[in-house]
CSV table of C-alpha atoms in Angstrom, one decimal:
chain,number,residue,atom,x,y,z
A,1,MET,CA,-12.9,13.3,-10.2
A,2,ARG,CA,-13.6,15.1,-7.4
A,3,ARG,CA,-11.1,14.0,-4.5
A,4,LEU,CA,-8.1,11.1,-4.9
A,5,CYS,CA,-6.2,10.1,-2.5
A,6,VAL,CA,-2.6,8.7,-2.5
A,7,CYS,CA,-0.9,5.6,-0.5
A,8,VAL,CA,2.6,5.6,-0.5
A,9,PHE,CA,4.1,2.8,1.9
A,10,VAL,CA,7.4,2.9,2.1
A,11,ARG,CA,9.1,0.1,3.3
A,12,LEU,CA,5.6,-1.5,3.3
A,13,TRP,CA,3.3,-1.2,0.4
A,14,SER,CA,6.2,0.6,-0.8
A,15,LEU,CA,8.1,3.4,-2.5
A,16,CYS,CA,11.6,1.8,-1.8
A,17,ALA,CA,14.3,4.3,-0.4
A,18,ASP,CA,17.0,2.0,-2.9
A,19,GLY,CA,19.4,4.4,-4.6
A,20,GLY,CA,19.3,7.7,-5.9
A,21,GLN,CA,16.8,7.4,-8.8
A,22,VAL,CA,13.8,5.9,-6.6
A,23,THR,CA,14.9,8.8,-3.4
A,24,ALA,CA,14.1,11.1,-6.1
A,25,THR,CA,10.9,9.8,-7.3
A,26,ALA,CA,9.9,9.1,-4.0
A,27,SER,CA,10.2,13.3,-3.0
A,28,LYS,CA,8.4,14.4,-7.0
A,29,ILE,CA,5.5,12.3,-5.5
A,30,ALA,CA,5.1,14.3,-2.2
A,31,SER,CA,6.2,17.9,-3.5
A,32,LEU,CA,3.9,17.5,-6.5
A,33,VAL,CA,0.7,16.7,-4.1
A,34,LEU,CA,1.8,19.0,-1.8
A,35,GLY,CA,-1.1,21.7,-1.1
A,36,LEU,CA,-3.4,20.0,-3.6
A,37,ASP,CA,-6.7,20.6,-2.3
A,38,LYS,CA,-8.5,17.5,-4.0
A,39,VAL,CA,-5.2,15.0,-3.5
A,40,ARG,CA,-4.7,13.4,0.2
A,41,PHE,CA,-1.3,11.4,0.4
A,42,VAL,CA,0.2,9.5,3.4
A,43,SER,CA,2.4,7.6,3.8
A,44,LEU,CA,3.1,4.9,5.9
A,45,HIS,CA,6.6,3.8,6.4
A,46,GLN,CA,9.5,2.4,8.4
A,47,GLY,CA,10.7,5.7,10.1
A,48,ASP,CA,14.1,5.0,9.6
A,49,ALA,CA,14.3,3.5,5.6
A,50,TYR,CA,12.5,6.3,4.1
A,51,PRO,CA,14.6,8.9,1.9
A,52,ASP,CA,15.6,12.1,3.9
A,53,SER,CA,13.3,14.6,2.6
A,54,ASP,CA,11.2,17.6,4.3
A,55,ALA,CA,9.0,17.3,1.5
A,56,GLN,CA,8.0,13.8,3.1
A,57,ARG,CA,8.6,13.6,6.5
A,58,THR,CA,6.1,16.4,7.7
A,59,ASN,CA,2.7,16.4,8.1
A,60,GLU,CA,1.9,19.6,6.3
A,61,GLY,CA,-1.4,20.4,4.6
A,62,ASN,CA,-2.7,17.5,2.5
A,63,THR,CA,0.4,15.4,3.5
A,64,ARG,CA,0.3,12.6,6.0
A,65,ASN,CA,3.7,10.4,7.0
A,66,VAL,CA,3.1,7.4,10.0
A,67,CYS,CA,5.9,5.5,10.6
A,68,LEU,CA,6.8,2.3,12.0
A,69,LYS,CA,9.9,1.0,14.2
A,70,ARG,CA,11.7,-1.8,12.5
A,71,GLY,CA,10.1,-5.4,13.5
A,72,ALA,CA,7.1,-3.9,13.4
A,73,ASN,CA,4.0,-6.5,12.1
A,74,GLY,CA,1.2,-7.6,11.3
A,75,SER,CA,-0.8,-6.3,13.7
A,76,THR,CA,1.2,-2.8,14.1
A,77,PHE,CA,0.8,-2.1,10.7
A,78,LYS,CA,-2.8,-2.4,10.6
A,79,ARG,CA,-3.4,-0.8,13.3
A,80,ALA,CA,-1.0,2.4,12.0
A,81,LEU,CA,-3.3,1.9,9.0
A,82,VAL,CA,-7.1,1.9,10.4
A,83,GLU,CA,-6.3,4.6,13.6
A,84,GLU,CA,-3.9,6.5,12.1
A,85,CYS,CA,-4.3,6.7,7.9
A,86,LEU,CA,-7.6,6.1,6.8
A,87,PRO,CA,-9.7,8.1,9.4
A,88,TRP,CA,-7.7,10.8,7.8
A,89,PHE,CA,-9.2,10.4,4.3
A,90,PHE,CA,-12.4,10.9,5.4
A,91,GLU,CA,-11.7,14.3,7.6
A,92,ASP,CA,-12.3,18.1,7.0
A,93,GLY,CA,-15.2,18.1,4.4
A,94,TRP,CA,-13.9,15.3,3.1
A,95,ALA,CA,-17.1,12.6,4.8
A,96,GLN,CA,-17.3,10.8,1.6
A,97,GLY,CA,-14.3,9.9,1.1
A,98,PRO,CA,-12.4,10.1,-1.5
A,99,ASP,CA,-13.5,9.3,-5.6
A,100,LEU,CA,-10.3,6.4,-5.9
A,101,LEU,CA,-7.6,5.3,-3.6
A,102,VAL,CA,-4.1,5.1,-5.7
A,103,VAL,CA,-1.7,2.5,-2.8
A,104,ALA,CA,1.9,2.2,-4.5
A,105,SER,CA,2.2,-1.7,-2.8
A,106,GLY,CA,5.9,-2.6,-2.4
A,107,TYR,CA,6.1,-5.6,-0.7
A,108,ASP,CA,9.5,-5.4,0.9
A,109,ALA,CA,8.5,-5.8,4.2
A,110,LEU,CA,7.6,-8.9,4.0
A,111,ALA,CA,9.6,-10.4,7.0
A,112,ILE,CA,11.4,-12.7,4.8
A,113,ASP,CA,12.8,-9.7,2.6
A,114,ASN,CA,16.0,-8.5,3.1
A,115,VAL,CA,15.2,-4.9,2.3
A,116,ALA,CA,13.0,-3.7,4.7
A,117,GLN,CA,13.1,-4.6,8.7
A,118,LEU,CA,9.5,-5.6,8.8
A,119,SER,CA,7.9,-8.5,9.6
A,120,LEU,CA,5.0,-9.2,8.0
A,121,PHE,CA,3.7,-11.9,6.1
A,122,PRO,CA,1.4,-11.9,3.0
A,123,GLU,CA,-1.8,-12.9,5.3
A,124,ASP,CA,-0.9,-9.2,6.9
A,125,PHE,CA,-1.5,-7.8,3.5
A,126,ALA,CA,-5.0,-9.8,3.0
A,127,ALA,CA,-6.1,-8.2,6.1
A,128,ALA,CA,-5.1,-4.3,5.0
A,129,SER,CA,-6.7,-4.9,1.7
A,130,ALA,CA,-9.7,-6.1,3.0
A,131,GLU,CA,-10.0,-2.9,4.8
A,132,LEU,CA,-9.4,-1.1,1.9
A,133,LYS,CA,-12.1,-2.7,0.3
A,134,ARG,CA,-14.8,-2.2,3.2
A,135,LEU,CA,-14.5,1.4,3.4
A,136,PHE,CA,-13.7,2.1,-0.4
A,137,GLY,CA,-15.3,-0.4,-1.9
A,138,ASN,CA,-14.0,-1.4,-5.4
A,139,ARG,CA,-12.7,2.2,-5.9
A,140,ILE,CA,-9.0,1.3,-5.4
A,141,VAL,CA,-6.1,0.7,-7.7
A,142,PHE,CA,-2.8,-1.3,-6.6
A,143,GLY,CA,0.4,-0.8,-8.4
A,144,LEU,CA,3.4,-2.7,-7.8
A,145,GLU,CA,6.3,-0.7,-6.2
A,146,GLY,CA,9.1,-3.3,-4.8
A,147,GLY,CA,9.6,-6.9,-3.1
A,148,TYR,CA,12.3,-9.0,-3.3
A,149,ASN,CA,11.9,-12.4,-2.6
A,150,LEU,CA,10.5,-14.0,-5.6
A,151,ASP,CA,9.1,-17.1,-3.5
A,152,GLN,CA,6.9,-14.7,-1.2
A,153,LEU,CA,6.1,-11.9,-3.1
A,154,PRO,CA,3.8,-13.6,-5.7
A,155,LEU,CA,1.6,-15.0,-2.5
A,156,ALA,CA,1.5,-11.4,-1.1
A,157,ILE,CA,0.5,-9.9,-4.5
A,158,VAL,CA,-2.5,-12.5,-4.0
A,159,ALA,CA,-3.2,-12.3,-0.8
A,160,THR,CA,-3.4,-8.4,-1.5
A,161,LEU,CA,-6.1,-8.8,-4.2
A,162,GLU,CA,-7.8,-11.6,-2.8
A,163,PRO,CA,-10.3,-9.4,-1.0
A,164,PHE,CA,-11.7,-8.4,-4.0
A,165,VAL,CA,-12.2,-11.5,-5.7
A,166,ASP,CA,-15.6,-12.9,-5.2
A,167,ALA,CA,-16.9,-16.7,-5.9
A,168,SER,CA,-17.4,-16.6,-9.1
A,169,ASP,CA,-14.5,-14.9,-10.4
A,170,ALA,CA,-12.5,-17.8,-8.1
A,171,ALA,CA,-14.7,-20.5,-9.8
A,172,THR,CA,-14.3,-18.9,-13.0
A,173,ALA,CA,-10.2,-19.0,-11.7
A,174,ALA,CA,-9.9,-22.5,-10.8
A,175,ALA,CA,-12.1,-24.1,-14.0
A,176,ALA,CA,-9.0,-22.8,-15.8
A,177,ASP,CA,-6.1,-24.0,-13.5
A,178,VAL,CA,-4.8,-21.4,-12.4
A,179,GLN,CA,-2.9,-21.9,-9.5
A,180,VAL,CA,0.3,-19.6,-8.0
A,181,SER,CA,2.7,-21.3,-5.4
A,182,ALA,CA,5.7,-20.4,-3.5
A,183,SER,CA,8.1,-22.2,-6.5
A,184,SER,CA,5.5,-20.3,-9.0
A,185,ARG,CA,7.3,-17.5,-11.2
A,186,PRO,CA,6.3,-14.1,-10.0
A,187,GLU,CA,4.5,-13.6,-13.7
A,188,ALA,CA,1.7,-16.0,-12.2
A,189,ALA,CA,0.8,-14.2,-9.7
A,190,THR,CA,-0.3,-11.3,-12.9
A,191,ALA,CA,-1.8,-13.3,-14.4
A,192,VAL,CA,-4.2,-14.4,-11.2
A,193,ALA,CA,-4.3,-11.1,-10.3
A,194,THR,CA,-5.8,-10.1,-14.0
A,195,THR,CA,-8.0,-12.6,-14.2
A,196,ALA,CA,-9.2,-12.2,-10.7
A,197,VAL,CA,-10.2,-8.5,-10.6
């Protein structure tokens, strides 16, 4: 693999800053990739909710941090993603972009989630994923990394994966009578995601 990009969306698509263990993990990720010429790391997060670490707050070398204010909505999130985060993956000798994009996907930025103070909805995650697919195709790996409202979490996960599901996959899922609703268990979203992707 020539190039890898890691997107960590904190209090959005997130590494959550709850408690010492997660803070230490976020610090380790930023520290591990700092200076690696084949890796780029960007964090799009609620500015006052990210762990306090110099390695995570600096825009140094191969790391970038983009902060959003409390209350930021879907259009603010998408604008920051499209204008500040994603172009950097194609700059400075990276004209072809990365071979693989890894997204730590957390959903505590949902308006209904009480962990963060951002105002995103499942359709905002779908719009962001559509933009990622446009730029990177299917060279993307999503990992679940947070989200605490169990009514909205499955909807946000499914919305994130929707741009990657083609009509034949959707028909297969429908034929298997797999449905996810607001009252479904979060595990059901994983079943749909596994079937659809």
